[in-house]
Amino acid sequence: MPPRASWTSGPRSVVVLVGFLLASYLVAAVAGISARAGVAAWYNTAPKPFFTPPNWMFPPIWTVMYGLIALAAWQLWLHRDTHPLEVSRGLWQWWTQLMFNLAWTPIFFAIKWLWPALILIVVLDVMVWVTLCSAAKVSRAATWLLVPYFGWLLYATALNLGVALLN
């Protein structure tokens, strides 16, 4: 494992952490707004796989996930001086997966394009895996912070497939 970052505190570090949190939770807010109408319009009454959790579970789980991915990005950023190329690549991948994440919710819930949403979430799965692998080269903490998100996305992918097959 690479050496730890040279410093993890200070005003700049806090500002960067807040920036990653704001970016993640902005995506969460847009996702929540775009999902709300679709959930009411069709998702609540649509046939769903037997392993679908109750709707009330999604907001708290996603809230935790968005926080974890923000912390993962920050952990990567902390290593920018010791691993500049790897951190740059990892953060580019992080931003890319965040944009795929942002796109999925309106495509699935608002537009109800279930099969294109499935393709998109599979691409998102791959992007998160690539991000996780990049993080593993730089920061053990960033890697482990992404693991629950990756697992949850795989579950969400199975749900997307199930809903697409049943509808």
Coordinates of N, CA and C in Angstrom, one line a residue:
M1 N 0.9 -1.2 0.0 CA 0.0 0.0 0.0 C 0.9 1.2 0.0
P2 N 0.5 2.2 -0.8 CA 1.3 3.5 -0.8 C 1.4 4.2 0.6
P3 N 2.3 5.0 0.8 CA 2.4 5.8 2.0 C 1.2 6.7 2.2
R4 N 1.0 7.0 3.5 CA -0.2 7.9 3.8 C 0.1 9.3 3.2
A5 N -1.0 10.0 3.1 CA -0.8 11.4 2.6 C 0.0 12.2 3.6
S6 N 0.7 13.2 3.1 CA 1.6 14.0 4.0 C 0.8 14.8 5.0
W7 N -0.4 15.3 4.7 CA -1.2 16.0 5.7 C -2.7 15.8 5.4
T8 N -3.5 15.9 6.4 CA -4.9 15.6 6.2 C -5.8 16.7 6.8
S9 N -5.1 17.8 7.4 CA -5.9 18.8 8.0 C -5.6 20.1 7.4
G10 N -6.3 21.1 8.0 CA -6.0 22.5 7.5 C -7.2 23.0 6.8
P11 N -7.3 24.3 6.6 CA -8.4 25.0 6.0 C -8.7 24.5 4.5
R12 N -7.6 24.3 3.8 CA -7.8 23.9 2.4 C -8.4 22.5 2.3
S13 N -8.0 21.6 3.1 CA -8.5 20.3 3.2 C -10.0 20.3 3.5
V14 N -10.4 21.1 4.5 CA -11.8 21.2 4.9 C -12.6 21.7 3.7
V15 N -12.1 22.8 3.0 CA -12.8 23.3 1.9 C -13.0 22.3 0.8
V16 N -12.0 21.5 0.5 CA -12.1 20.5 -0.5 C -13.1 19.4 -0.1
L17 N -13.1 19.0 1.2 CA -14.0 18.0 1.7 C -15.5 18.6 1.5
V18 N -15.7 19.8 1.9 CA -17.0 20.4 1.8 C -17.4 20.4 0.3
G19 N -16.5 20.7 -0.6 CA -16.8 20.8 -2.0 C -17.2 19.4 -2.5
F20 N -16.5 18.3 -2.1 CA -16.9 17.0 -2.5 C -18.3 16.6 -2.0
L21 N -18.5 17.0 -0.7 CA -19.8 16.7 -0.1 C -20.9 17.5 -0.8
L22 N -20.7 18.8 -1.1 CA -21.7 19.5 -1.9 C -22.0 18.9 -3.2
A23 N -20.9 18.5 -4.0 CA -21.1 17.9 -5.3 C -22.0 16.7 -5.2
S24 N -21.6 15.8 -4.2 CA -22.3 14.5 -4.0 C -23.8 14.8 -3.7
Y25 N -24.0 15.7 -2.7 CA -25.4 15.9 -2.2 C -26.2 16.7 -3.2
L26 N -25.6 17.5 -4.1 CA -26.3 18.2 -5.2 C -26.8 17.1 -6.1
V27 N -26.0 16.1 -6.5 CA -26.5 15.0 -7.3 C -27.6 14.3 -6.6
A28 N -27.5 14.1 -5.3 CA -28.5 13.4 -4.5 C -29.8 14.2 -4.6
A29 N -29.7 15.5 -4.4 CA -30.9 16.3 -4.5 C -31.6 16.3 -5.8
V30 N -30.8 16.4 -6.9 CA -31.4 16.3 -8.2 C -32.0 14.9 -8.4
A31 N -31.3 13.9 -8.0 CA -31.9 12.5 -8.1 C -33.2 12.4 -7.3
G32 N -33.2 12.9 -6.1 CA -34.4 12.8 -5.3 C -35.6 13.6 -6.0
I33 N -35.3 14.7 -6.5 CA -36.4 15.5 -7.1 C -36.9 14.8 -8.4
S34 N -36.0 14.3 -9.2 CA -36.4 13.6 -10.4 C -37.1 12.3 -10.2
A35 N -36.7 11.6 -9.1 CA -37.4 10.4 -8.7 C -38.8 10.5 -8.2
R36 N -39.0 11.6 -7.4 CA -40.2 11.8 -6.7 C -41.5 11.7 -7.6
A37 N -41.5 12.4 -8.7 CA -42.6 12.3 -9.6 C -42.8 10.9 -10.2
G38 N -41.7 10.3 -10.6 CA -41.8 9.0 -11.2 C -42.3 7.9 -10.2
V39 N -41.8 8.1 -9.0 CA -42.3 7.1 -8.0 C -43.8 7.2 -7.8
A40 N -44.3 8.4 -7.7 CA -45.7 8.6 -7.6 C -46.5 8.2 -8.8
A41 N -46.0 8.5 -10.0 CA -46.7 8.3 -11.2 C -46.8 6.8 -11.6
W42 N -45.7 6.1 -11.4 CA -45.7 4.7 -12.0 C -45.0 3.7 -11.1
Y43 N -44.0 4.0 -10.4 CA -43.2 3.1 -9.7 C -43.9 2.4 -8.5
N44 N -44.7 3.2 -7.8 CA -45.4 2.6 -6.6 C -46.3 1.5 -7.0
T45 N -46.9 1.5 -8.2 CA -47.9 0.5 -8.6 C -47.3 -0.5 -9.6
A46 N -46.1 -0.3 -10.0 CA -45.5 -1.2 -11.0 C -45.1 -2.5 -10.3
P47 N -45.2 -3.6 -11.1 CA -44.7 -4.9 -10.6 C -43.1 -4.8 -10.4
K48 N -42.7 -5.3 -9.3 CA -41.3 -5.2 -8.9 C -40.8 -6.6 -8.4
P49 N -39.5 -6.8 -8.5 CA -39.0 -8.1 -8.0 C -39.2 -8.3 -6.5
F50 N -39.2 -9.6 -6.1 CA -39.6 -9.9 -4.8 C -38.5 -9.3 -3.8
F51 N -37.3 -9.0 -4.2 CA -36.3 -8.5 -3.3 C -36.2 -7.0 -3.3
T52 N -37.3 -6.3 -3.7 CA -37.3 -4.9 -3.7 C -37.6 -4.4 -2.3
P53 N -36.8 -3.5 -1.7 CA -37.0 -3.0 -0.4 C -38.1 -2.0 -0.4
P54 N -38.7 -1.7 0.7 CA -39.7 -0.6 0.8 C -39.2 0.7 0.4
N55 N -40.0 1.6 -0.2 CA -39.5 2.9 -0.8 C -38.9 3.7 0.3
W56 N -39.3 3.6 1.6 CA -38.7 4.5 2.6 C -37.3 4.2 2.9
M57 N -36.8 3.0 2.4 CA -35.4 2.7 2.7 C -34.4 3.4 1.7
F58 N -34.9 3.8 0.6 CA -34.0 4.4 -0.4 C -33.3 5.7 0.0
P59 N -34.1 6.7 0.5 CA -33.5 7.9 0.8 C -32.3 7.8 1.9
P60 N -32.6 7.1 3.0 CA -31.4 7.1 3.9 C -30.2 6.3 3.4
I61 N -30.5 5.2 2.7 CA -29.3 4.5 2.1 C -28.6 5.3 1.1
W62 N -29.3 6.0 0.2 CA -28.6 6.9 -0.7 C -27.9 8.1 0.0
T63 N -28.5 8.6 1.0 CA -27.8 9.6 1.8 C -26.4 9.2 2.3
V64 N -26.4 8.0 2.8 CA -25.1 7.4 3.3 C -24.2 7.2 2.2
M65 N -24.7 6.6 1.1 CA -23.8 6.3 -0.1 C -23.2 7.6 -0.6
Y66 N -24.0 8.7 -0.8 CA -23.4 9.9 -1.3 C -22.4 10.5 -0.4
G67 N -22.6 10.4 0.9 CA -21.5 10.8 1.8 C -20.3 10.0 1.7
L68 N -20.4 8.7 1.6 CA -19.2 7.8 1.5 C -18.4 8.1 0.2
I69 N -19.1 8.3 -0.9 CA -18.4 8.6 -2.2 C -17.7 10.0 -2.1
A70 N -18.3 10.9 -1.4 CA -17.6 12.2 -1.2 C -16.4 12.0 -0.4
L71 N -16.5 11.3 0.7 CA -15.3 11.0 1.5 C -14.2 10.3 0.8
A72 N -14.6 9.4 -0.1 CA -13.7 8.6 -0.9 C -12.9 9.6 -1.8
A73 N -13.6 10.5 -2.5 CA -12.9 11.5 -3.3 C -12.0 12.3 -2.5
W74 N -12.4 12.7 -1.4 CA -11.5 13.5 -0.5 C -10.3 12.8 -0.1
Q75 N -10.5 11.5 0.2 CA -9.3 10.6 0.6 C -8.3 10.5 -0.6
L76 N -8.9 10.4 -1.8 CA -8.0 10.4 -3.0 C -7.2 11.7 -3.1
W77 N -8.0 12.8 -3.0 CA -7.4 14.1 -3.1 C -6.2 14.4 -2.1
L78 N -6.4 13.8 -0.9 CA -5.3 14.0 0.1 C -4.0 13.4 -0.3
H79 N -4.0 12.5 -1.3 CA -2.8 11.9 -1.8 C -2.2 12.5 -3.1
R80 N -2.7 13.7 -3.4 CA -2.4 14.3 -4.7 C -0.9 14.7 -4.8
D81 N -0.2 15.0 -3.7 CA 1.2 15.3 -3.7 C 2.1 14.1 -3.9
T82 N 1.7 13.0 -3.3 CA 2.5 11.7 -3.4 C 2.2 10.9 -4.6
H83 N 1.0 11.0 -5.2 CA 0.6 10.2 -6.4 C -0.2 11.1 -7.3
P84 N 0.4 12.1 -7.9 CA -0.4 13.1 -8.7 C -1.1 12.5 -9.9
L85 N -0.5 11.6 -10.6 CA -1.1 11.0 -11.8 C -2.3 10.1 -11.4
E86 N -2.0 9.2 -10.5 CA -3.1 8.3 -10.0 C -4.3 9.1 -9.4
V87 N -4.0 10.1 -8.6 CA -5.1 10.9 -8.0 C -5.8 11.6 -9.1
S88 N -5.1 12.2 -10.1 CA -5.8 12.9 -11.2 C -6.7 11.9 -11.9
R89 N -6.2 10.8 -12.2 CA -7.0 9.8 -13.0 C -8.2 9.3 -12.1
G90 N -7.9 9.0 -10.8 CA -9.0 8.6 -9.9 C -10.1 9.6 -9.8
L91 N -9.7 10.9 -9.6 CA -10.7 11.9 -9.5 C -11.5 12.2 -10.8
W92 N -10.9 12.0 -11.9 CA -11.6 12.1 -13.2 C -12.6 11.0 -13.3
Q93 N -12.2 9.8 -12.9 CA -13.1 8.7 -12.9 C -14.3 8.9 -11.9
W94 N -13.9 9.5 -10.7 CA -14.9 9.8 -9.7 C -16.0 10.7 -10.2
W95 N -15.5 11.8 -10.9 CA -16.5 12.8 -11.4 C -17.3 12.2 -12.5
T96 N -16.7 11.3 -13.3 CA -17.4 10.7 -14.4 C -18.5 9.7 -13.9
Q97 N -18.2 8.9 -12.9 CA -19.2 8.0 -12.3 C -20.3 8.9 -11.7
L98 N -20.0 10.0 -11.1 CA -21.0 10.9 -10.4 C -22.0 11.4 -11.5
M99 N -21.5 11.7 -12.7 CA -22.3 12.2 -13.8 C -23.2 11.1 -14.3
F100 N -22.7 9.9 -14.4 CA -23.5 8.7 -14.8 C -24.6 8.5 -13.7
N101 N -24.2 8.6 -12.5 CA -25.2 8.4 -11.4 C -26.3 9.5 -11.5
L102 N -25.9 10.7 -11.8 CA -26.9 11.8 -12.0 C -27.8 11.5 -13.1
A103 N -27.4 10.9 -14.2 CA -28.2 10.7 -15.4 C -29.2 9.5 -15.2
W104 N -28.8 8.5 -14.3 CA -29.6 7.3 -14.2 C -31.0 7.6 -13.7
T105 N -31.1 8.4 -12.6 CA -32.4 8.5 -11.9 C -33.5 9.1 -12.8
P106 N -33.3 10.2 -13.5 CA -34.3 10.7 -14.4 C -34.7 9.8 -15.5
I107 N -33.7 9.1 -16.0 CA -33.9 8.1 -17.1 C -34.8 7.0 -16.6
F108 N -34.5 6.5 -15.4 CA -35.3 5.4 -14.9 C -36.7 5.9 -14.4
F109 N -36.7 6.8 -13.5 CA -37.9 7.2 -12.8 C -38.8 8.2 -13.6
A110 N -38.2 9.3 -14.1 CA -39.0 10.4 -14.7 C -39.4 10.0 -16.1
I111 N -38.5 9.4 -16.9 CA -38.8 9.1 -18.3 C -39.3 7.7 -18.5
K112 N -39.0 6.8 -17.5 CA -39.4 5.4 -17.5 C -38.8 4.7 -18.7
W113 N -37.5 5.0 -19.0 CA -36.8 4.2 -20.0 C -36.0 3.1 -19.3
L114 N -36.7 2.0 -19.0 CA -36.1 1.0 -18.1 C -34.9 0.3 -18.7
W115 N -35.0 0.0 -20.0 CA -33.9 -0.7 -20.6 C -32.7 0.2 -20.9
P116 N -32.9 1.4 -21.4 CA -31.7 2.3 -21.4 C -31.1 2.6 -20.1
A117 N -32.0 2.7 -19.0 CA -31.5 2.9 -17.7 C -30.6 1.7 -17.2
L118 N -31.0 0.5 -17.6 CA -30.2 -0.7 -17.3 C -28.9 -0.6 -17.9
I119 N -28.8 -0.2 -19.2 CA -27.5 -0.1 -19.9 C -26.7 1.0 -19.1
L120 N -27.3 2.1 -18.8 CA -26.6 3.2 -18.1 C -26.1 2.7 -16.7
I121 N -26.9 2.0 -16.0 CA -26.4 1.6 -14.7 C -25.3 0.5 -14.7
V122 N -25.3 -0.3 -15.8 CA -24.2 -1.2 -16.0 C -22.9 -0.5 -16.3
V123 N -23.0 0.6 -17.1 CA -21.9 1.4 -17.4 C -21.4 2.1 -16.1
L124 N -22.4 2.5 -15.3 CA -22.1 3.1 -14.0 C -21.3 2.1 -13.1
D125 N -21.8 0.9 -13.1 CA -21.1 -0.2 -12.3 C -19.7 -0.3 -12.7
V126 N -19.5 -0.3 -14.0 CA -18.1 -0.5 -14.5 C -17.3 0.8 -14.1
M127 N -17.8 1.9 -14.2 CA -17.1 3.2 -13.9 C -16.7 3.2 -12.4
V128 N -17.7 2.7 -11.5 CA -17.4 2.7 -10.1 C -16.3 1.6 -9.8
W129 N -16.3 0.5 -10.5 CA -15.3 -0.5 -10.4 C -13.9 0.0 -10.8
V130 N -13.9 0.7 -11.9 CA -12.6 1.3 -12.4 C -12.1 2.4 -11.3
T131 N -13.1 3.2 -10.8 CA -12.7 4.2 -9.8 C -12.2 3.5 -8.6
L132 N -12.8 2.4 -8.2 CA -12.4 1.6 -7.0 C -11.0 1.1 -7.2
C133 N -10.7 0.6 -8.4 CA -9.4 0.0 -8.7 C -8.3 1.1 -8.7
S134 N -8.7 2.3 -9.2 CA -7.7 3.4 -9.2 C -7.5 3.8 -7.8
A135 N -8.5 3.9 -7.0 CA -8.4 4.3 -5.6 C -7.5 3.3 -4.8
A136 N -7.6 2.0 -5.2 CA -6.8 1.0 -4.5 C -5.3 1.2 -4.6
K137 N -4.9 1.9 -5.7 CA -3.5 2.2 -6.0 C -3.0 3.3 -5.1
V138 N -3.9 4.1 -4.5 CA -3.5 5.3 -3.8 C -3.9 5.3 -2.3
S139 N -5.1 4.9 -2.0 CA -5.6 5.1 -0.7 C -6.5 3.9 -0.2
R140 N -6.1 3.2 0.8 CA -6.9 2.1 1.3 C -8.3 2.7 1.8
A141 N -8.3 3.8 2.5 CA -9.5 4.4 3.0 C -10.5 4.7 1.8
A142 N -10.0 5.3 0.7 CA -10.8 5.7 -0.4 C -11.4 4.4 -1.0
T143 N -10.6 3.4 -1.1 CA -11.1 2.1 -1.6 C -12.2 1.5 -0.8
W144 N -12.0 1.5 0.5 CA -13.1 0.9 1.4 C -14.3 1.7 1.5
L145 N -14.2 3.0 1.3 CA -15.3 3.9 1.3 C -16.2 3.7 0.1
L146 N -15.6 3.2 -1.0 CA -16.3 3.0 -2.2 C -17.0 1.6 -2.3
V147 N -16.5 0.7 -1.5 CA -17.0 -0.7 -1.5 C -18.6 -0.8 -1.2
P148 N -19.1 -0.1 -0.2 CA -20.5 -0.2 0.0 C -21.3 0.4 -1.2
Y149 N -20.8 1.5 -1.7 CA -21.5 2.1 -2.9 C -21.5 1.1 -4.0
F150 N -20.4 0.5 -4.3 CA -20.4 -0.5 -5.4 C -21.3 -1.7 -5.2
G151 N -21.4 -2.2 -4.0 CA -22.3 -3.2 -3.6 C -23.8 -2.8 -3.8
W152 N -24.1 -1.6 -3.3 CA -25.4 -1.1 -3.4 C -25.8 -0.9 -4.9
L153 N -24.9 -0.4 -5.7 CA -25.1 -0.2 -7.2 C -25.4 -1.6 -7.8
L154 N -24.7 -2.6 -7.5 CA -24.9 -3.9 -8.0 C -26.4 -4.4 -7.7
Y155 N -26.8 -4.1 -6.5 CA -28.1 -4.4 -6.0 C -29.1 -3.6 -6.8
A156 N -28.9 -2.3 -7.0 CA -29.7 -1.4 -7.8 C -29.8 -1.9 -9.2
T157 N -28.7 -2.4 -9.7 CA -28.7 -2.9 -11.1 C -29.6 -4.1 -11.2
A158 N -29.6 -5.0 -10.2 CA -30.5 -6.2 -10.2 C -31.9 -5.7 -10.1
L159 N -32.2 -4.7 -9.3 CA -33.6 -4.1 -9.2 C -34.0 -3.6 -10.5
N160 N -33.1 -2.8 -11.2 CA -33.4 -2.2 -12.5 C -33.8 -3.3 -13.5
L161 N -33.0 -4.4 -13.5 CA -33.2 -5.5 -14.4 C -34.6 -6.1 -14.1
G162 N -34.8 -6.4 -12.8 CA -36.1 -7.0 -12.4 C -37.3 -6.1 -12.8
V163 N -37.2 -4.8 -12.6 CA -38.3 -3.9 -13.0 C -38.5 -3.9 -14.5
A164 N -37.4 -3.9 -15.2 CA -37.5 -3.8 -16.7 C -38.1 -5.1 -17.2
L165 N -37.8 -6.3 -16.6 CA -38.4 -7.5 -17.1 C -39.8 -7.6 -16.8
L166 N -40.2 -7.1 -15.6 CA -41.6 -7.2 -15.2 C -42.5 -6.1 -15.8
N167 N -42.0 -5.1 -16.4 CA -42.8 -4.0 -17.0 C -42.5 -3.9 -18.5

